mmCIF file of C-alpha atoms and ligand atoms in Angstrom:
data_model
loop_
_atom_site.group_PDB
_atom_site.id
_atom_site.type_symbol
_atom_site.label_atom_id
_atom_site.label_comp_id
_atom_site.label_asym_id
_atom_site.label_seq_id
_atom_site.Cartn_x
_atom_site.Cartn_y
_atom_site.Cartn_z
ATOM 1 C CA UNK S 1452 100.608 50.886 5.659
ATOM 2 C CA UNK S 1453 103.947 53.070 6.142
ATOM 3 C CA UNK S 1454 103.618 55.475 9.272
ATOM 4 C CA UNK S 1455 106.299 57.571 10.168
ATOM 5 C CA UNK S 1456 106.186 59.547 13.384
ATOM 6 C CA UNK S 1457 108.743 62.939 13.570
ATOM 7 C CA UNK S 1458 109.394 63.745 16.814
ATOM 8 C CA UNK S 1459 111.726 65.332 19.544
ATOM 9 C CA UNK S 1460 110.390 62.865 21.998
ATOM 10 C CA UNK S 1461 110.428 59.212 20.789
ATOM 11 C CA UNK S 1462 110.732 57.487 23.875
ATOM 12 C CA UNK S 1463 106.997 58.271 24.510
ATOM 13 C CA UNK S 1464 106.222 55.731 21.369
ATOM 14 C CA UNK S 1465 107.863 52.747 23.946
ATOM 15 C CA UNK S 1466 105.422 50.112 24.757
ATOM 16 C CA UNK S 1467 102.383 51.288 22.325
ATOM 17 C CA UNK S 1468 103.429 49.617 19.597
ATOM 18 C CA UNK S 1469 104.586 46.566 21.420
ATOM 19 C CA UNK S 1470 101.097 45.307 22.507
ATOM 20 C CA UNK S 1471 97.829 44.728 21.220
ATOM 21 C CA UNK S 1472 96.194 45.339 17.643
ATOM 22 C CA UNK S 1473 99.229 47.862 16.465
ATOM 23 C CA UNK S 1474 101.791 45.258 17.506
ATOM 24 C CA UNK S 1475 99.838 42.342 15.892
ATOM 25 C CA UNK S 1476 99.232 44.947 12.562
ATOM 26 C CA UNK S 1477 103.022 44.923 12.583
ATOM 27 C CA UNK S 1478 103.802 41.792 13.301
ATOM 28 C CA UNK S 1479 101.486 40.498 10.001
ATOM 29 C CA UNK S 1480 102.928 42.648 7.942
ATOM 30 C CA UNK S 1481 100.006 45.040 7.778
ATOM 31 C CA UNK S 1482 101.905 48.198 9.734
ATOM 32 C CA UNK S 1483 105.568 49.458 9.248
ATOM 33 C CA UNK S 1484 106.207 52.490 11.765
ATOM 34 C CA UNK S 1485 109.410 54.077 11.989
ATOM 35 C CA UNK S 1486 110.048 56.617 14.442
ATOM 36 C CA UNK S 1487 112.201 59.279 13.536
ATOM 37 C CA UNK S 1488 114.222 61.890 15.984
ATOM 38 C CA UNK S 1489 113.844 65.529 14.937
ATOM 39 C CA UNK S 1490 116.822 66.471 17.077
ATOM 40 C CA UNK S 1491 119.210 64.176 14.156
ATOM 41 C CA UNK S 1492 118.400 66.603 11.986
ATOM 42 C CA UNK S 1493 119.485 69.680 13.328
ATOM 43 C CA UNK S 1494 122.655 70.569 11.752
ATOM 44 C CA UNK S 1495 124.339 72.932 14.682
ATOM 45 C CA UNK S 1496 126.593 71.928 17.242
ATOM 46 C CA UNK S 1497 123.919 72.087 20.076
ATOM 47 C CA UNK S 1498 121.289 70.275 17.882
ATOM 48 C CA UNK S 1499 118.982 73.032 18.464
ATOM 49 C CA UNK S 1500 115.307 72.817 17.597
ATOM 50 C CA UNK S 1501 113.533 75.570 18.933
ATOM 51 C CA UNK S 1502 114.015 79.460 18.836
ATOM 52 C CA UNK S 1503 111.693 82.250 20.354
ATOM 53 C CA UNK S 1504 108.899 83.384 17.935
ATOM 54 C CA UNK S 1505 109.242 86.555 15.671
ATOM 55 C CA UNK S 1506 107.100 89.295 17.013
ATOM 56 C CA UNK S 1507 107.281 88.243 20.578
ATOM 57 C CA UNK S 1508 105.461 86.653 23.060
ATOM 58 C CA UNK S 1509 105.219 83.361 25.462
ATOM 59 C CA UNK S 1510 107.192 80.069 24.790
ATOM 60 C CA UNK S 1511 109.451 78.501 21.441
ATOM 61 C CA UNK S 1512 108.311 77.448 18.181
ATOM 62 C CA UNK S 1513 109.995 74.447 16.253
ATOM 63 C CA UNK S 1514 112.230 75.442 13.768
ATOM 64 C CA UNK S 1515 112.146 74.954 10.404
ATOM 65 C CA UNK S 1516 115.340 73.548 9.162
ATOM 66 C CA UNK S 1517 115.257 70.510 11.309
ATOM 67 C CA UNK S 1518 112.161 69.521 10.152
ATOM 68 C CA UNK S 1519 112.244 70.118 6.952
ATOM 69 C CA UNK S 1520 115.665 68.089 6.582
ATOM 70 C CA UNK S 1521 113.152 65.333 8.733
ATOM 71 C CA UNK S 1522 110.487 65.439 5.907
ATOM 72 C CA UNK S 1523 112.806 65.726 2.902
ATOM 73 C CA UNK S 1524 114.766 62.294 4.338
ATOM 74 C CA UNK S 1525 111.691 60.293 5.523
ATOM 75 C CA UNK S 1526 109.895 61.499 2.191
ATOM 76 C CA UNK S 1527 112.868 59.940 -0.005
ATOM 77 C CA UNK S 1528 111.833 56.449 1.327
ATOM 78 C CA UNK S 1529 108.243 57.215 1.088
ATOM 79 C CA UNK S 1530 107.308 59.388 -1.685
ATOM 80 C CA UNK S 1531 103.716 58.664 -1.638
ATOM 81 C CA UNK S 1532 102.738 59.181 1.956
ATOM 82 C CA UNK S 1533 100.359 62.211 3.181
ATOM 83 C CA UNK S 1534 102.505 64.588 5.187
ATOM 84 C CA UNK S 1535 100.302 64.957 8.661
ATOM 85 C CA UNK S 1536 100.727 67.668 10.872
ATOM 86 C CA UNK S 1537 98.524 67.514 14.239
ATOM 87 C CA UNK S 1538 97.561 70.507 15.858
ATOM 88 C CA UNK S 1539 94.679 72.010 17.423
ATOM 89 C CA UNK S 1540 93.896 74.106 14.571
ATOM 90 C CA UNK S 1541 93.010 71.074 12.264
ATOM 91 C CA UNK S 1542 90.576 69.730 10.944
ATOM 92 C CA UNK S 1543 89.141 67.545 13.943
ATOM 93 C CA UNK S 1544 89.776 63.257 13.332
ATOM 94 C CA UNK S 1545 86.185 61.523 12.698
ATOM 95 C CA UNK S 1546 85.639 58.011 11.768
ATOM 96 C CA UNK S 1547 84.945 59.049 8.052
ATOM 97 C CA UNK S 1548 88.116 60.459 8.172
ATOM 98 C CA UNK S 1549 90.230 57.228 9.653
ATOM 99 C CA UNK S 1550 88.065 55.714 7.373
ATOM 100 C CA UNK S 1551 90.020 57.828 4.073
ATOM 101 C CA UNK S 1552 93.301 57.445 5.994
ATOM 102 C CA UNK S 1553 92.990 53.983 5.789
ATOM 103 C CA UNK S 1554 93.053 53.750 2.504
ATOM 104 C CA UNK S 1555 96.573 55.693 2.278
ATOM 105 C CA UNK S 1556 100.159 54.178 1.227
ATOM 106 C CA UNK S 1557 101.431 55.932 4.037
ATOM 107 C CA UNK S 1558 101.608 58.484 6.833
ATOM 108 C CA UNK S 1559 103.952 60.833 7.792
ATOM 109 C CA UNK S 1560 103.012 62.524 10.811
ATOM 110 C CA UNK S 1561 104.150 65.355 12.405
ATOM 111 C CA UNK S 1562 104.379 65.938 16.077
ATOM 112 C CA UNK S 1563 104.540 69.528 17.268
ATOM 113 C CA UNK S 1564 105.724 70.520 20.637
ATOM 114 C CA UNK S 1565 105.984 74.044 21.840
ATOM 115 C CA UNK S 1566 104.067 76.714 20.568
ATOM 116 C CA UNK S 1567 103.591 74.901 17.629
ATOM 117 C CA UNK S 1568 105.895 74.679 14.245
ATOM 118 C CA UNK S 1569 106.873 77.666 11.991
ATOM 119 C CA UNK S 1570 104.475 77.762 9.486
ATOM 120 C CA UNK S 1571 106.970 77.578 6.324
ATOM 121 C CA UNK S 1572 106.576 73.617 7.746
ATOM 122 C CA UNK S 1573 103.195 73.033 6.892
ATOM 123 C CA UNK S 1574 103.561 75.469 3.795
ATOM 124 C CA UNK S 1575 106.199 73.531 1.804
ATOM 125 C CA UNK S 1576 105.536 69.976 3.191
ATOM 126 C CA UNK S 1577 102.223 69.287 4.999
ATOM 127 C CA UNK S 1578 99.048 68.131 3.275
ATOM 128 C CA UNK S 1579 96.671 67.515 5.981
ATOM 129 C CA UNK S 1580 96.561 69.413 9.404
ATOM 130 C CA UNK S 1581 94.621 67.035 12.257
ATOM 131 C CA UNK S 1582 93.355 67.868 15.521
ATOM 132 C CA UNK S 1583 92.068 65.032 17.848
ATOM 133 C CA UNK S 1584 89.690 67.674 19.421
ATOM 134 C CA UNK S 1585 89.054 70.997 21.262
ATOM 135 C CA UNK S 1586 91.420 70.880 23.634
ATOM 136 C CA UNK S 1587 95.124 71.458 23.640
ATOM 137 C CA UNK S 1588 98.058 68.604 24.370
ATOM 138 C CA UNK S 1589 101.215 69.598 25.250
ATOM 139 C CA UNK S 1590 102.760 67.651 21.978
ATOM 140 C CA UNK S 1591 101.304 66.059 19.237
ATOM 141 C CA UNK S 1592 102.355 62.479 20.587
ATOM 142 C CA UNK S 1593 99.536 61.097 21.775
ATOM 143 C CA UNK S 1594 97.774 62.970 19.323
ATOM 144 C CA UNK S 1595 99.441 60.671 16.577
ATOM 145 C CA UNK S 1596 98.939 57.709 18.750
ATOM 146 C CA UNK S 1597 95.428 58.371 18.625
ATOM 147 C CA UNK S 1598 95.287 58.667 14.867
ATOM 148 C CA UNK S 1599 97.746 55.669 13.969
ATOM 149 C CA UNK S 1600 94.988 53.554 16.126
ATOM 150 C CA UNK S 1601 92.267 54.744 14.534
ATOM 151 C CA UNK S 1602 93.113 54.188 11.597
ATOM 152 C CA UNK S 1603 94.872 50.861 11.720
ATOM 153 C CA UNK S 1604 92.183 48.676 13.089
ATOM 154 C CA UNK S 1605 90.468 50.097 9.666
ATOM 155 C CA UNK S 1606 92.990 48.461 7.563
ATOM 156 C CA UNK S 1607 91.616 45.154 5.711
ATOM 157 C CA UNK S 1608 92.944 42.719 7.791
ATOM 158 C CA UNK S 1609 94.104 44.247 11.063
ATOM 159 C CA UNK S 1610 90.647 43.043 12.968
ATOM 160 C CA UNK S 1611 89.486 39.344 13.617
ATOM 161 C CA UNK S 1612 86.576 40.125 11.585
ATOM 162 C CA UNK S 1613 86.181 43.102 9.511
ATOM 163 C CA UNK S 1614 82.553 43.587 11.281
ATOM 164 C CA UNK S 1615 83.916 44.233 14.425
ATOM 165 C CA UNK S 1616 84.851 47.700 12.755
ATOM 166 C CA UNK S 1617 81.260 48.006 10.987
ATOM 167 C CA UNK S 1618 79.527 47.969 13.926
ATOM 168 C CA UNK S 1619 81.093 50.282 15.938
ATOM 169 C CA UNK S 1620 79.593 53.368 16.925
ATOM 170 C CA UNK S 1621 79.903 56.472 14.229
ATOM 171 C CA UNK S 1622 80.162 53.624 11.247
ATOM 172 C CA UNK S 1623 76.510 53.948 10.593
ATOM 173 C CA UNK S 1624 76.355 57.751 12.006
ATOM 174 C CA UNK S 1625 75.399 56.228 14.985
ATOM 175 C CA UNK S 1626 76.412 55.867 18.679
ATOM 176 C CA UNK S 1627 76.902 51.730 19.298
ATOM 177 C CA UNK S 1628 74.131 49.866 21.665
ATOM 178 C CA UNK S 1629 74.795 48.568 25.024
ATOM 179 C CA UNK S 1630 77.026 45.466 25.251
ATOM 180 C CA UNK S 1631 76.688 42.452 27.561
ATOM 181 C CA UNK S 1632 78.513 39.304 28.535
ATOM 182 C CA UNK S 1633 78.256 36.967 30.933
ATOM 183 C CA UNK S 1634 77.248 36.123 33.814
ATOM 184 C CA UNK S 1635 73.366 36.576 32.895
ATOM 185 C CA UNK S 1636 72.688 38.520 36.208
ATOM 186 C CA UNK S 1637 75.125 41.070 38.533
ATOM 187 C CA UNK S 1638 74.006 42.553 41.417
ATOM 188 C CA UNK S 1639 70.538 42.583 40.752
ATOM 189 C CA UNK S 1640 71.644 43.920 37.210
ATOM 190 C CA UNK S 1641 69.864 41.673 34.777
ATOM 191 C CA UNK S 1642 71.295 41.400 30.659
ATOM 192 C CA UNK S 1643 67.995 42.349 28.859
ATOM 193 C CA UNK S 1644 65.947 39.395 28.033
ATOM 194 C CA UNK S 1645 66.170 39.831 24.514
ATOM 195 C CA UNK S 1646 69.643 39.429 24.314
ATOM 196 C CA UNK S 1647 69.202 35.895 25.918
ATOM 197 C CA UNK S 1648 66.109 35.036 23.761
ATOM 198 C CA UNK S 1649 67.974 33.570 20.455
ATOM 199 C CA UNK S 1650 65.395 35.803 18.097
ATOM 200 C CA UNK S 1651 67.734 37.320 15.856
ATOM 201 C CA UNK S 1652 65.438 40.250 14.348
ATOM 202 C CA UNK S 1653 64.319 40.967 18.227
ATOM 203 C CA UNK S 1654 68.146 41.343 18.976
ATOM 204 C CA UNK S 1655 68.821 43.382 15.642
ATOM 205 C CA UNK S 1656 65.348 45.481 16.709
ATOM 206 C CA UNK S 1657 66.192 46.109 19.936
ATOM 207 C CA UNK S 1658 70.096 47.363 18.901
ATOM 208 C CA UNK S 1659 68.832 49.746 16.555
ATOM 209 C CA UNK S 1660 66.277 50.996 19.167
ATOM 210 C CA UNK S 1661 69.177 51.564 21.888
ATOM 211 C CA UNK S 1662 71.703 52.619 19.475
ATOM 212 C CA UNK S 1663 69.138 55.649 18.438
ATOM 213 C CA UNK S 1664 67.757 56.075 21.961
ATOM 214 C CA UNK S 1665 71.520 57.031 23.097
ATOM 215 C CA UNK S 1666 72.537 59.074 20.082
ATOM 216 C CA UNK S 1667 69.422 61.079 21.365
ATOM 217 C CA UNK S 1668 70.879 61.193 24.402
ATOM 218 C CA UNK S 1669 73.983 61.570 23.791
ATOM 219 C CA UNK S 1670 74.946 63.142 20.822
ATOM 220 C CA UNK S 1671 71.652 64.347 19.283
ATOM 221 C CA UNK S 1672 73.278 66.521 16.638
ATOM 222 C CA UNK S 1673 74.112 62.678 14.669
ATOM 223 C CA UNK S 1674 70.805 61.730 14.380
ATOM 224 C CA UNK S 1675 70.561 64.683 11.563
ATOM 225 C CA UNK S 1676 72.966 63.352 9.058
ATOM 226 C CA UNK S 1677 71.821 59.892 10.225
ATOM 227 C CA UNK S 1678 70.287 57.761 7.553
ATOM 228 C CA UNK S 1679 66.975 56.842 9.345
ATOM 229 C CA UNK S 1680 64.716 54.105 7.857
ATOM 230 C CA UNK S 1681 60.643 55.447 8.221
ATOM 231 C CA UNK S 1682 60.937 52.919 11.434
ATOM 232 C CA UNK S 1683 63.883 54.412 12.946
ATOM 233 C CA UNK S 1684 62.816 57.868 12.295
ATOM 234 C CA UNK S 1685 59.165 57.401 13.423
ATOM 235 C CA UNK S 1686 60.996 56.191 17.248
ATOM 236 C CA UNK S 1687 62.986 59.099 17.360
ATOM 237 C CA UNK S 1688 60.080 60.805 17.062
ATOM 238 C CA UNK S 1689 59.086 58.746 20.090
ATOM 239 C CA UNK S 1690 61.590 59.473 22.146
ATOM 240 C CA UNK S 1691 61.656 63.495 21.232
ATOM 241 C CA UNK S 1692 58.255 63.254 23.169
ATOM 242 C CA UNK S 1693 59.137 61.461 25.561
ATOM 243 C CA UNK S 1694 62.903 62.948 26.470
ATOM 244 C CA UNK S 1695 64.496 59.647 25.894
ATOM 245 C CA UNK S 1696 62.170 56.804 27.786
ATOM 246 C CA UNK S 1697 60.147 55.606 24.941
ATOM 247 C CA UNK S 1698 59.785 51.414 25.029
HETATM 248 N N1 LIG Y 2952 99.994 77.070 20.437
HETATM 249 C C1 LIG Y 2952 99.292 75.997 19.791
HETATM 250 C C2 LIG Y 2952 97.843 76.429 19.545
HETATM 251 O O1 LIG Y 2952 97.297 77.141 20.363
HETATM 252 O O2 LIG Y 2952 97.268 75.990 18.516
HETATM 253 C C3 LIG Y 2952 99.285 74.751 20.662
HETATM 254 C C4 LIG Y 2952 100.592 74.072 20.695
HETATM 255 S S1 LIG Y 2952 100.535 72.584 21.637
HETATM 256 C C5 LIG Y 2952 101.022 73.115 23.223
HETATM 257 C C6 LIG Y 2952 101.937 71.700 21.084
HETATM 258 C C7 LIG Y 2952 101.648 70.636 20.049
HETATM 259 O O3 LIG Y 2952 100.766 69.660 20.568
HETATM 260 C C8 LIG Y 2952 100.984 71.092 18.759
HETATM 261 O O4 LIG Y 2952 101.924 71.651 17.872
HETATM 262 C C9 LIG Y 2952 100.386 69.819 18.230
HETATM 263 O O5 LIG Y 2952 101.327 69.043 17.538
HETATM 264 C C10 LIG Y 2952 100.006 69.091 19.505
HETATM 265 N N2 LIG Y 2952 98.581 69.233 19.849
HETATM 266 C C11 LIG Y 2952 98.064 69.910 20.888
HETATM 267 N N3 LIG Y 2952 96.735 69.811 20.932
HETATM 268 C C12 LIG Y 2952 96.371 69.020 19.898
HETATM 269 C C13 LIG Y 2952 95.125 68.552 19.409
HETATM 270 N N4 LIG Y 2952 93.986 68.870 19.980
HETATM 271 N N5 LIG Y 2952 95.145 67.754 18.327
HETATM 272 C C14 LIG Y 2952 96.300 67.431 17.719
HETATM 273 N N6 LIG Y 2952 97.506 67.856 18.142
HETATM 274 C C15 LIG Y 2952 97.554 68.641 19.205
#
């Protein structure tokens, strides 16, 4: 996958594509990200890319010429990547939606700063607006960080095994079960017996159980677009009675 990042501030991209999964994805092949100064594109002697916002108020808004000069370059390279703007006004990143990014030629995401970008951006040029949730960043760095993760452990490939993405919480609507590892016992913290008792539909039992009981608890709104077998939905039934302690 192609990702390019716009942005007045690339230096913050040092170091997180240099380790881990994204530098490995890169490293096979699997992840080309170029990073792309904003502030190259602005065609006046001070390499201005900002002004103060028509109608008044607090702070500057990105200008449009820069950016769109950005676009129109990266774009010549990449004709068939999705234009990405994040913002706070988005639609808000889910693992269904990594899930359709995934399956993209390539990403070209934009990172606001400011008050935000003049709107003739995402007119002309931007196909999908992204918000990483309901809470505002000061730029739209970390925001694409967040989404360029996301979605590139989902690419074929990227992960050892491509079940380490299928079980993760929110594949199956769900939140994931507890995890354990060794040593067997941790100050007076036991690993549930199960876990150690080598009876495989026990294990798979019991992971299904604690993966609903803390969706319940957690985040009960999943369980209603869950898809519940008569087992599962006859223990959340359980543990609506019994606020969460059901066996
Ligand atoms: N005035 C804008 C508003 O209220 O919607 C917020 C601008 S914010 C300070 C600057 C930039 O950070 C945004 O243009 C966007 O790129 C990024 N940003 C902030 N919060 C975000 C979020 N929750 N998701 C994605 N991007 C975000």
């Amino acid at each position: 996958m192609n990702v390019d990042l716009l942005t007045l501030f690339p230096g913050m991209f040092q170091g997180a594509f240099s380790e881990s999964i994204l530098k490995h994805a890169a490293d096979r092949g699997l992840l080309d990200v170029r990073i792309h100064n904003i502030r190259d594109f602005a065609s006046d002697k001070h390499r201005v890319t900002d002004d103060y916002p028509y109608g008044g108020g607090v702070g500057m808004v990105m200008k449009v010429e820069p950016l769109a000069a950005c676009i129109e370059y990266v774009r010549k390279d990449r004709p068939a990547s999705t234009v990405i703007l994040t913002t706070p006004r988005g639609k808000t990143l889910n693992q269904g939606m990594a899930r359709e990014l995934a399956q993209e030629d390539g990403l070209i995401i934009i990172c606001g700063r400011y008050e935000g970008i003049d709107e003739r951006v995402r007119d002309l040029f931007v196909d999908r607006e992204i918000s990483i949730g309901d809470f505002v960043l000061t730029g739209g760095e970390f925001a694409s960080l967040v989404l360029v993760d996301a979605v590139t452990r989902l690419i074929p490939g990227v992960l050892g095994s491509d079940e380490s993405a299928e079980d993760d919480s929110f594949s199956n609507g769900l939140l994931e079960y507890p995890q354990y590892t060794r040593p067997p016992e941790f100050r007076g913290l036991a690993v549930p017996p199960v876990l150690l008792s080598g009876n495989n539909r026990e294990i798979a039992r019991w992971r299904r159980r604690e993966s609903l009981r803390r969706t319940f608890l957690v985040r009960p709104e999943l369980l209603e677009a869950a898809c519940l077998t008569a087992e599962d939905a006859s223990y959340v039934k359980e543990l609506r009675s019994c606020g969460g302690n059901a066996d």
